[in-house]
Amino acid sequence: MQGVDPAWLPDGAFRPIGTRRTLIRGSGPLVDTVHGEVADACARFGGSVSREGSPEPYDLVLELTGPGDGEAFAFERGDGRTTVTASGGPGLLYGLFHVVRLGDTAFQGSHDREEHRPDVALRMLDHWDNVAVHPVMGQVERGYAGGSLFWEDGRARGELLGRVRAYGRLLAACGINAVAVNNVNVHETEARLLTDRIGEVAAIAAVLRPYGIRTHLSVTFAAPMVLGGLSTADPLDAGVRGWWARTTARVYGAIPDFGGYVVKADSEGQPGPFAYGRSHADGANMLAAALGPYGGTVHWRAFVYDHRQDWRDRTTDRARAAYDHFVPLDGQFAANAVLQVKHGPMDFQVREPLSPLIGAMPRTRLAVELQATQEYTGQQRHVCWLGPMWSEVLRFRPEESAAVGELARGGLVAVSNVGDDPFWTGHPLAQANLYTFGRLAWEPGADPGRILDEWIALTFGPRPAAELHAVLDGSWRTYEKYTAPLGVGWMVQPGHHYGPSVDGYEYSPWGTYHFADRDGVGVDRSVATGTGYAGQYAEQWAEVYESPDTCPDEVLLFFHHVSYNHVLRSGKTVIQHIYDTHFEGVAEVERAREVWASLAGLMDPARHARVAERYEEQLRSAREWRDQINSYFLRKSGVGDAHGRRIY
Ligand code: GCU
């Protein structure tokens, strides 16, 4: 699309297909999409595409073998011909993009038949987009890439077919198959998308459908009151249930393949079942009952905690909240109700342990929620490729029997980092996070470094591959080094969450404290002397986290309050670790910025310039983090830096 960055689908990525002869067999809307893609490529590069089998030789055959909607495909090459077969339209589309990723190698030598299928059925992006610009949160809550892709001037965009179609194409090319089009905090205007404005959602769904993407909607639990004029939203009230059933029937009238509802209830001020003395299972099951006849799903978020805590109250621990609320409800949720759990117990900090809820509810379908939008990881002004963090989360084994990627039977979800910015994600390198999420959701056990290389090769071509890999691969650990240390989190400026403020949340109602004093820092979450949070894990992890001697360094301050002279497993004291990592983090940003500068001339100048400009801000901000954190801890502890470096 004109004026919009092609991201990981530049024209050149289609050259290997566009210069060859392709036969497409089968019919249906997604086969038409596949045909359109190949025909466009051939128009650009001189190849040919046919839908009739004639005796002439073909280089590529894309064949739909059944009427289904499956996502699997098979790939093979022999006798000079590459073949993709699939029994469902989405599978054929994913097979096409597999060929795009392979490039020329798809057409060289021979390849044994390989079967590909996603490990996770639902791979979803949640957009925190408001239709109307919110006075505090703007149009996209925690959005760092401009306005919304879907909504403009209070309505669905007029030119949906351009940008949203290009977006759907990018998502299909990395394996995403579901999108929720509005914010989980559902304000007044957005509530009406469910009823009189459902036509606008249907228009978006129509544009995404040819790319195998189903549309979901965030709804307010109070909808029967705010939209239906009822006096209650009690999930056990017959009138309320009837209202949801009728409303949901109309939604499916407008969008027959509608995916379902996303609900943030009794969380940060949103309405929910607690007001009626009902449980979250009661609330979720009511919506599941309304969606069930149409094959829809309710994604019920587990982000429930007390956001009005008194900081003096040491008995309440926000990290415990999701487990305490939801584990007793295991087994009570309907089959089409999915509990959507943030990967960590707090809120998308640069480092958190895994949420103990994951693995603790064997009779409930869980979806794991990640955050692509970089709320706490540099807000798309800093380079922070989250692939290694997500991969650690997905490969983590809460119990020996299964990894998180396998326990996420209800899907993998990421909060989107996309907006109407010409580079989609504000920071052009943040595109790597979106791409990586899609590919990891398809295969949670995949090596993230391989996915990064795929993204680099598609987006930039072969030239700067090694340098780009180096710049991105370590960027999450670099970010971790210059921000809050050893898993303690927060220390950000309140409200917008950008930049350091060590005590910004220390006396706030949000339950986000580090408890630094002159002797030490960290939160005692042990069973023996602390909040007991460590005991929410299965035995093997509960034991590891319980003692500072066995607790992994990177989450030590999440689980324990220790003295500044406590010796880490690395052999360093906590205070020296803080100083060293903060100096190192800034030095790593300085080096990455130089590497980036050396790549000018190897890519589109606008893209190079946008990243170069953001590196200036990242470096300024990293220095600010380093100096505030180091000065704060020097002043608190009185312990100097062993290397005598400058601390203020
Ligand atoms: C974070 C974020 C909010 C968001 C919330 C959520 O707290 O700062 O903007 O609404 O998460 O996930 O619901």
XYZ file of C-alpha atoms and ligand atoms in Angstrom:
661
model
C 0.000 0.000 0.000
C 1.235 3.491 -0.899
C 2.802 5.455 1.909
C 2.755 2.506 4.304
C 5.799 0.473 5.185
C 5.588 -3.011 3.632
C 7.078 -4.497 6.830
C 7.793 -8.228 6.335
C 6.013 -8.403 2.996
C 8.012 -6.193 0.647
C 7.447 -6.781 -3.062
C 10.829 -8.460 -3.314
C 9.727 -11.247 -0.965
C 7.366 -12.393 -3.737
C 9.969 -12.427 -6.500
C 10.681 -16.173 -6.252
C 6.967 -16.893 -6.747
C 6.278 -14.005 -9.109
C 8.913 -15.064 -11.611
C 7.604 -18.661 -11.824
C 4.613 -20.638 -13.080
C 1.992 -21.472 -10.497
C -1.096 -23.643 -10.615
C -3.797 -23.106 -7.999
C -6.417 -25.803 -7.512
C -9.585 -25.534 -5.477
C -12.144 -22.875 -4.760
C -13.386 -20.696 -1.942
C -12.728 -17.243 -0.550
C -9.277 -18.015 0.865
C -8.235 -19.707 -2.351
C -9.227 -16.463 -4.054
C -6.938 -14.624 -1.627
C -4.095 -16.992 -2.470
C -4.763 -16.501 -6.161
C -4.818 -12.723 -5.736
C -1.443 -12.791 -3.980
C 0.176 -14.941 -6.650
C -1.424 -12.979 -9.501
C -0.128 -9.685 -8.050
C 3.348 -11.151 -7.727
C 3.254 -12.415 -11.308
C 2.069 -9.034 -12.572
C 5.128 -7.480 -10.928
C 7.690 -10.086 -11.909
C 6.466 -11.663 -15.149
C 5.481 -15.162 -14.000
C 2.151 -16.848 -14.618
C -0.685 -18.226 -12.556
C -3.415 -20.568 -13.658
C -6.469 -22.062 -12.000
C -7.042 -24.651 -14.746
C -4.798 -27.673 -14.793
C -3.264 -27.819 -18.243
C -0.459 -30.176 -19.271
C 2.202 -27.458 -19.204
C 4.785 -27.739 -16.435
C 4.405 -25.766 -13.227
C 7.033 -24.734 -10.699
C 4.537 -24.395 -7.890
C 1.223 -26.126 -7.255
C -1.026 -24.854 -4.479
C -3.873 -27.266 -3.995
C -6.887 -27.271 -1.737
C -7.868 -30.878 -1.229
C -10.948 -30.554 0.924
C -13.803 -28.304 1.927
C -12.631 -27.697 5.505
C -11.373 -24.669 7.358
C -8.264 -26.343 8.776
C -4.997 -24.506 9.161
C -2.572 -27.341 8.436
C -0.680 -27.704 5.175
C 1.888 -30.008 3.652
C 4.938 -28.851 1.724
C 7.146 -30.915 -0.562
C 9.331 -30.658 -3.628
C 10.255 -33.282 -6.155
C 10.666 -33.629 -9.929
C 11.295 -29.929 -10.233
C 7.981 -28.997 -8.728
C 7.082 -27.493 -5.352
C 3.705 -28.506 -3.949
C 1.607 -27.189 -1.108
C -1.551 -29.079 -0.224
C -4.122 -28.239 2.420
C -7.570 -29.476 3.247
C -8.725 -26.047 4.389
C -8.519 -22.561 2.908
C -6.531 -21.107 5.848
C -4.000 -23.936 5.494
C -3.452 -23.081 1.842
C -2.910 -19.424 2.736
C -0.388 -20.355 5.464
C 1.295 -22.668 2.973
C 1.672 -19.817 0.508
C 3.344 -17.655 3.145
C 5.603 -20.570 4.048
C 6.814 -20.547 0.443
C 7.302 -16.780 0.652
C 9.466 -17.222 3.756
C 11.574 -19.895 2.127
C 12.187 -17.698 -0.917
C 14.318 -19.269 -3.641
C 15.137 -22.290 -1.508
C 11.511 -23.390 -1.915
C 12.343 -23.986 -5.569
C 15.734 -25.639 -5.270
C 16.700 -29.289 -4.925
C 14.128 -31.562 -3.401
C 12.343 -31.435 -0.051
C 10.696 -34.348 1.672
C 7.068 -33.910 2.535
C 6.674 -31.887 5.728
C 3.425 -31.342 7.550
C 2.877 -28.033 9.278
C 0.126 -27.261 11.725
C -0.190 -24.674 14.492
C 0.395 -25.905 18.035
C -2.065 -23.339 19.377
C -5.495 -22.988 17.769
C -6.237 -19.377 18.697
C -3.524 -16.791 18.003
C -4.988 -13.450 18.793
C -4.180 -9.762 19.004
C -6.092 -7.544 21.385
C -6.244 -3.939 20.280
C -6.690 -1.501 23.121
C -8.253 0.933 20.641
C -10.934 3.428 21.518
C -13.355 4.624 18.873
C -13.500 8.084 20.373
C -10.307 9.693 21.621
C -10.274 9.200 25.403
C -9.378 12.359 27.369
C -6.619 10.627 29.389
C -5.657 7.519 27.448
C -5.903 8.962 23.942
C -7.175 6.852 21.120
C -5.116 3.743 21.669
C -4.632 2.984 25.355
C -0.913 2.336 25.895
C -0.485 2.835 22.150
C 2.838 4.150 20.863
C 2.186 4.032 17.131
C -0.247 6.847 16.476
C -4.015 6.541 16.255
C -6.136 3.475 15.697
C -5.968 1.410 12.527
C -9.663 0.691 12.721
C -11.281 3.834 14.090
C -11.033 7.448 13.045
C -13.054 10.551 13.925
C -15.333 8.462 16.094
C -16.221 5.900 13.411
C -14.825 2.883 11.584
C -12.341 4.169 9.047
C -13.672 4.897 5.583
C -10.654 3.420 3.806
C -10.703 0.130 5.685
C -9.920 -1.749 2.537
C -6.522 -0.164 2.261
C -4.771 -0.258 5.601
C -6.801 -2.884 7.373
C -6.493 -5.209 4.427
C -2.731 -4.672 4.361
C -2.738 -5.359 8.098
C -4.714 -8.592 7.705
C -2.208 -9.705 5.124
C 0.741 -9.063 7.444
C -1.007 -10.903 10.265
C -1.798 -13.927 8.110
C 1.828 -14.006 6.981
C 2.938 -14.520 10.599
C 0.084 -16.828 11.562
C -2.337 -14.655 13.576
C -5.969 -15.679 13.162
C -8.013 -13.511 15.530
C -8.256 -9.836 16.390
C -10.217 -8.013 19.086
C -10.909 -4.574 17.679
C -11.472 -2.440 20.778
C -10.106 -1.665 24.209
C -10.769 -3.927 27.192
C -11.703 -0.783 29.100
C -14.998 -0.258 27.304
C -16.112 3.369 27.446
C -19.501 4.785 26.532
C -19.099 5.109 22.775
C -17.343 1.768 22.400
C -20.017 -0.091 24.393
C -22.379 0.516 21.489
C -20.256 -1.452 19.031
C -22.122 -4.443 20.442
C -25.545 -3.162 19.427
C -26.465 -0.307 17.129
C -22.889 0.069 15.840
C -22.269 -3.613 15.112
C -22.328 -2.761 11.387
C -18.976 -1.029 11.770
C -17.481 -4.131 13.372
C -18.963 -6.197 10.540
C -17.231 -3.935 8.014
C -13.869 -4.594 9.691
C -14.593 -8.327 9.900
C -15.325 -8.376 6.169
C -11.885 -6.952 5.407
C -10.030 -9.336 7.728
C -11.973 -12.491 6.761
C -10.151 -13.122 3.435
C -6.963 -13.461 5.469
C -8.376 -16.115 7.770
C -8.842 -13.716 10.696
C -11.900 -13.782 12.941
C -13.079 -10.655 14.684
C -13.742 -10.407 18.430
C -15.186 -7.562 20.468
C -14.507 -6.273 23.981
C -17.799 -5.717 25.766
C -18.793 -4.161 29.052
C -20.342 -6.397 31.665
C -22.839 -3.603 32.361
C -24.138 -3.670 28.762
C -27.663 -4.800 29.727
C -27.915 -1.635 31.840
C -26.047 0.902 29.734
C -27.385 -0.323 26.395
C -30.477 -2.345 27.252
C -32.027 -0.110 29.874
C -32.331 -2.953 32.400
C -31.969 -2.204 36.087
C -29.377 -4.918 36.687
C -26.547 -6.809 34.994
C -26.814 -9.757 37.429
C -25.610 -12.789 35.470
C -28.212 -15.061 37.065
C -31.143 -12.778 36.277
C -33.374 -14.214 33.544
C -33.954 -10.816 31.950
C -30.207 -10.183 31.761
C -29.549 -13.594 30.238
C -32.302 -13.040 27.697
C -30.843 -9.668 26.766
C -27.407 -11.177 26.112
C -28.937 -14.030 24.106
C -30.910 -11.647 21.867
C -28.012 -9.241 21.491
C -25.598 -12.043 20.619
C -28.045 -13.420 18.037
C -28.013 -10.011 16.336
C -24.199 -9.928 16.421
C -24.085 -13.264 14.583
C -26.725 -11.993 12.158
C -24.235 -9.289 11.193
C -21.022 -11.369 11.501
C -21.669 -15.092 11.033
C -18.087 -16.081 11.902
C -17.788 -13.676 14.862
C -15.153 -14.964 17.307
C -16.626 -13.882 20.626
C -16.349 -11.463 23.511
C -13.376 -10.237 25.533
C -14.263 -9.110 29.058
C -12.384 -7.167 31.707
C -14.682 -7.434 34.726
C -14.197 -6.282 38.323
C -10.800 -4.993 37.315
C -9.486 -1.456 37.687
C -12.983 -0.044 38.045
C -14.728 -2.009 35.269
C -18.141 -3.460 36.220
C -18.462 -7.175 36.958
C -20.336 -9.913 38.778
C -19.038 -8.993 42.258
C -21.622 -6.196 42.459
C -24.332 -8.893 42.540
C -22.535 -11.286 44.851
C -21.845 -13.588 41.878
C -18.598 -15.266 40.918
C -16.476 -14.754 37.849
C -17.569 -18.191 36.667
C -21.203 -17.044 36.857
C -20.338 -13.994 34.791
C -18.286 -15.818 32.177
C -20.746 -18.679 31.868
C -23.641 -16.351 31.177
C -21.779 -14.943 28.171
C -20.595 -18.407 27.164
C -24.237 -19.519 27.094
C -25.154 -16.643 24.795
C -22.220 -17.364 22.444
C -22.403 -21.153 22.560
C -25.098 -21.754 19.930
C -22.934 -19.967 17.354
C -19.575 -21.488 18.233
C -18.306 -18.302 19.896
C -15.978 -18.001 22.876
C -15.787 -15.616 25.795
C -12.289 -14.535 26.812
C -12.642 -13.625 30.456
C -9.585 -11.790 31.805
C -8.021 -12.829 35.097
C -6.442 -9.395 35.731
C -8.414 -8.908 38.943
C -6.795 -7.255 41.972
C -7.340 -4.474 44.483
C -6.192 -1.257 42.821
C -7.125 0.798 45.862
C -4.734 -0.762 48.317
C -3.353 1.179 51.293
C 0.442 1.116 50.887
C 0.735 0.698 54.670
C -1.152 -2.605 54.451
C 1.474 -5.355 54.325
C -1.052 -8.201 54.341
C -2.303 -7.585 50.803
C -0.057 -8.716 47.946
C -1.221 -7.841 44.457
C 0.841 -10.681 43.000
C -1.363 -13.188 44.821
C -4.666 -11.798 43.572
C -5.368 -13.664 40.320
C -4.596 -17.047 41.866
C -6.621 -16.303 44.992
C -9.634 -15.193 42.935
C -9.646 -17.849 40.247
C -8.118 -21.124 41.421
C -11.140 -21.904 43.646
C -13.288 -21.657 40.487
C -11.380 -24.340 38.570
C -13.832 -26.702 36.910
C -16.719 -24.237 37.026
C -16.144 -22.497 33.703
C -18.121 -23.514 30.604
C -16.267 -25.220 27.773
C -16.405 -22.093 25.594
C -15.247 -19.789 28.393
C -11.517 -19.116 28.298
C -9.723 -17.535 31.219
C -7.193 -15.071 29.821
C -4.195 -14.724 32.137
C -1.349 -12.229 31.899
C 1.924 -14.145 31.751
C 3.183 -12.639 34.986
C 1.391 -12.004 38.266
C 1.754 -8.214 38.122
C 1.573 -6.339 34.836
C 3.982 -6.902 31.955
C 7.140 -5.746 33.734
C 10.456 -6.335 31.976
C 10.960 -9.365 34.213
C 8.395 -11.282 36.213
C 8.105 -14.875 37.273
C 5.373 -16.856 35.566
C 1.846 -16.312 36.863
C 1.210 -19.187 39.292
C -2.309 -19.453 37.880
C -0.874 -21.060 34.760
C -0.773 -24.755 35.517
C -2.947 -24.450 38.617
C -6.317 -24.735 36.834
C -6.246 -28.047 34.969
C -10.003 -28.079 34.405
C -10.164 -24.603 32.862
C -9.156 -23.490 29.362
C -6.501 -20.827 29.773
C -5.246 -18.271 27.295
C -1.927 -16.615 28.070
C -1.724 -12.879 27.435
C 1.527 -11.176 26.423
C 2.049 -7.485 25.730
C 3.486 -6.508 22.362
C 2.788 -2.853 22.989
C 5.845 -1.777 24.976
C 4.107 -0.113 27.905
C 6.843 -1.011 30.386
C 9.593 -1.859 27.926
C 10.450 1.455 26.332
C 7.204 2.472 24.651
C 8.529 1.887 21.146
C 11.121 4.596 21.639
C 13.589 1.988 22.909
C 14.599 -1.100 20.968
C 13.349 -4.024 23.000
C 12.783 -7.247 21.096
C 10.657 -9.401 23.365
C 11.190 -12.733 21.604
C 13.529 -14.169 24.261
C 11.233 -13.146 27.110
C 8.161 -14.656 25.484
C 10.055 -17.772 24.582
C 11.175 -18.193 28.202
C 7.570 -17.797 29.306
C 6.223 -20.263 26.750
C 8.887 -22.889 27.392
C 8.659 -22.609 31.175
C 7.333 -25.757 32.840
C 5.188 -24.926 35.876
C 5.117 -28.689 36.363
C 7.268 -31.274 34.714
C 4.470 -32.553 32.535
C 3.808 -29.535 30.331
C 5.234 -26.212 29.169
C 3.190 -23.006 29.201
C 2.809 -23.162 25.410
C 1.003 -26.478 25.858
C -1.063 -25.340 28.831
C -2.455 -22.393 26.851
C -5.292 -24.475 25.442
C -7.483 -21.390 25.115
C -4.966 -19.567 22.957
C -2.112 -17.108 22.965
C -2.978 -13.453 22.971
C -0.869 -10.320 22.671
C -1.859 -6.740 23.257
C -1.203 -5.158 19.863
C 1.583 -2.638 19.264
C 0.137 -1.341 15.989
C -1.410 1.979 15.052
C -1.884 4.193 12.017
C 1.809 5.131 11.996
C 3.413 4.665 8.536
C 5.742 2.069 10.063
C 2.803 0.381 11.798
C 4.562 0.221 15.179
C 6.146 3.678 15.604
C 9.611 2.223 16.069
C 10.276 0.274 12.867
C 12.191 -2.395 14.794
C 9.142 -3.000 16.998
C 7.623 -4.758 13.989
C 9.835 -7.654 15.029
C 7.748 -8.061 18.181
C 4.517 -8.384 16.248
C 6.011 -10.861 13.810
C 7.652 -12.879 16.580
C 4.437 -13.094 18.553
C 2.590 -14.576 15.575
C 5.288 -17.109 14.838
C 5.705 -18.136 18.493
C 1.945 -18.494 18.852
C 2.071 -20.921 15.918
C 4.967 -22.811 17.464
C 5.661 -21.873 21.107
C 8.712 -24.100 21.268
C 10.393 -22.448 18.279
C 13.836 -20.894 18.638
C 13.168 -17.141 18.814
C 16.547 -16.392 17.225
C 15.443 -18.283 14.126
C 12.238 -16.255 14.007
C 14.249 -13.065 14.322
C 16.410 -14.096 11.375
C 13.308 -14.858 9.355
C 11.925 -11.420 10.099
C 15.213 -9.722 9.221
C 15.565 -11.608 5.945
C 12.011 -10.820 4.867
C 12.048 -7.185 5.952
C 15.588 -6.135 5.068
C 16.936 -8.739 2.674
C 20.331 -10.405 3.181
C 22.679 -7.451 3.582
C 22.585 -6.213 7.177
C 21.458 -9.521 8.692
C 24.272 -10.146 11.182
C 24.363 -6.559 12.448
C 20.603 -6.415 12.852
C 20.545 -9.711 14.653
C 23.170 -8.414 17.061
C 21.296 -5.172 17.686
C 17.965 -6.872 18.390
C 18.837 -10.164 19.983
C 20.158 -8.787 23.260
C 17.949 -5.707 23.413
C 15.512 -7.041 26.026
C 18.349 -7.928 28.408
C 19.919 -4.544 27.760
C 16.665 -2.831 28.656
C 16.409 -4.928 31.782
C 19.931 -3.906 32.809
C 19.324 -0.168 32.864
C 15.823 -0.244 34.419
C 14.424 -1.730 37.666
C 16.815 -4.412 38.968
C 16.463 -8.133 39.733
C 12.761 -8.522 39.006
C 11.530 -5.898 41.458
C 9.717 -4.026 38.675
C 7.994 -0.659 38.509
C 10.212 2.344 39.383
C 8.545 4.067 36.408
C 6.902 7.437 36.259
C 3.309 7.046 37.403
C 0.481 7.314 34.899
C 2.249 7.189 31.546
C 4.908 4.681 32.723
C 7.802 6.080 30.683
C 11.152 6.837 32.266
C 12.456 6.315 35.797
C 10.912 7.351 39.076
C 12.208 4.990 41.739
C 9.592 5.894 44.331
C 6.928 6.847 41.790
C 4.654 4.019 42.898
C 6.059 3.428 46.383
C 3.264 5.129 48.323
C 0.504 4.604 45.761
C -2.658 2.487 45.973
C -1.567 0.174 43.119
C 0.157 -2.555 45.127
C 3.499 -2.047 43.377
C 6.224 -1.549 45.974
C 9.962 -2.246 46.283
C 10.422 -1.439 49.999
C 13.967 -0.095 49.644
C 15.418 1.210 52.899
C 18.960 1.866 54.105
C 19.660 -1.838 54.602
C 18.074 -3.560 51.648
C 15.426 -3.842 48.962
C 12.794 -6.248 47.605
C 9.453 -7.795 48.502
C 9.304 -10.750 50.864
C 6.874 -13.102 49.175
C 8.113 -16.230 50.913
C 5.780 -18.498 52.839
C 7.961 -18.476 55.950
C 8.181 -14.742 56.565
C 6.419 -12.963 53.692
C 3.108 -12.754 51.843
C 3.023 -16.471 51.036
C 2.940 -15.865 47.307
C 5.827 -18.289 46.672
C 3.565 -21.051 47.964
C 1.152 -20.593 45.061
C 3.510 -22.512 42.784
C 3.674 -26.261 42.373
C 6.009 -27.764 44.929
C 9.181 -27.872 42.902
C 9.023 -24.145 42.072
C 7.636 -23.128 45.444
C 10.774 -24.599 46.986
C 13.096 -22.873 44.554
C 11.490 -19.466 45.075
C 11.094 -19.815 48.853
C 14.748 -19.306 49.713
C 17.047 -16.493 48.562
C 19.745 -19.144 48.215
C 17.912 -21.027 45.479
C 15.820 -18.242 43.949
C 17.122 -17.288 40.470
C 18.944 -13.940 40.551
C 16.758 -12.332 37.921
C 13.667 -12.540 40.144
C 15.374 -12.345 43.549
C 13.886 -8.984 44.542
C 10.451 -10.098 43.372
C 10.501 -12.852 45.999
C 12.782 -11.571 48.740
C 13.821 -8.523 50.694
C 17.575 -8.819 51.004
C 20.410 -6.640 52.202
C 22.515 -4.705 49.723
C 25.444 -6.915 50.631
C 23.577 -10.130 49.890
C 25.685 -12.185 47.517
C 23.856 -13.262 44.377
C 24.305 -16.641 42.757
C 26.434 -14.782 40.232
C 28.911 -14.046 43.077
C 28.251 -10.297 43.111
C 26.555 -8.338 45.847
C 23.127 -6.924 45.086
C 24.391 -3.354 45.237
C 27.350 -4.037 42.952
C 25.054 -5.863 40.550
C 22.821 -2.803 40.413
C 25.739 -0.494 39.622
C 27.363 -2.830 37.105
C 24.241 -3.636 35.136
C 23.266 0.008 34.901
C 26.652 1.019 33.504
C 26.655 -1.973 31.162
C 23.129 -1.337 29.910
C 23.967 2.193 28.816
C 27.208 1.036 27.165
C 25.227 -1.582 25.230
C 22.823 1.066 23.954
C 25.776 3.216 22.881
C 27.208 0.292 20.908
C 23.902 -0.637 19.307
C 23.409 2.959 18.217
C 26.770 2.874 16.471
C 25.972 -0.383 14.739
C 22.737 1.125 13.542
C 24.527 4.239 12.252
C 26.832 1.995 10.190
C 23.829 0.545 8.351
C 22.818 3.813 6.656
C 22.821 3.185 2.921
C 21.715 -0.425 3.262
C 18.016 0.346 3.541
C 15.266 2.819 2.881
C 16.595 6.155 4.251
C 13.286 7.014 5.954
C 13.357 3.792 7.938
C 16.993 4.286 8.858
C 16.364 7.844 9.970
C 13.360 6.921 12.107
C 15.358 4.343 14.046
C 18.421 6.608 14.335
C 16.260 9.321 15.852
C 14.765 6.881 18.358
C 18.225 5.696 19.372
C 19.034 9.255 20.481
C 16.056 9.189 22.803
C 16.798 5.664 24.000
C 20.315 6.672 24.946
C 19.162 9.821 26.739
C 16.561 7.818 28.615
C 18.909 4.929 29.440
C 21.391 7.400 30.979
C 18.588 8.943 32.990
C 17.587 5.484 34.254
C 21.177 4.607 35.101
C 21.834 7.793 36.987
C 18.574 7.860 38.923
C 18.747 4.212 39.937
C 22.426 4.269 40.845
C 22.156 7.559 42.752
C 19.080 6.378 44.591
C 20.744 3.191 45.811
C 24.043 4.865 46.634
C 22.206 7.392 48.768
C 20.015 4.765 50.454
C 22.760 2.237 51.113
C 25.847 4.361 51.540
C 27.778 1.577 49.804
C 30.066 2.905 47.092
C 30.762 1.439 43.660
C 33.715 -0.965 43.778
C 34.986 0.571 40.533
C 34.641 4.175 41.655
C 32.550 5.250 38.682
C 30.599 8.473 38.748
C 27.331 8.258 40.631
C 25.478 11.422 41.516
C -2.324 -2.151 32.590
C -2.417 -0.921 31.739
C -3.835 -0.476 31.562
C -4.689 -1.647 31.097
C -4.536 -2.817 32.034
C -5.250 -4.077 31.559
O -2.633 -1.841 33.923
O -1.649 0.116 32.309
O -3.855 0.580 30.629
O -6.015 -1.283 31.006
O -3.194 -3.142 32.150
O -4.568 -4.982 31.109
O -6.450 -4.176 31.652
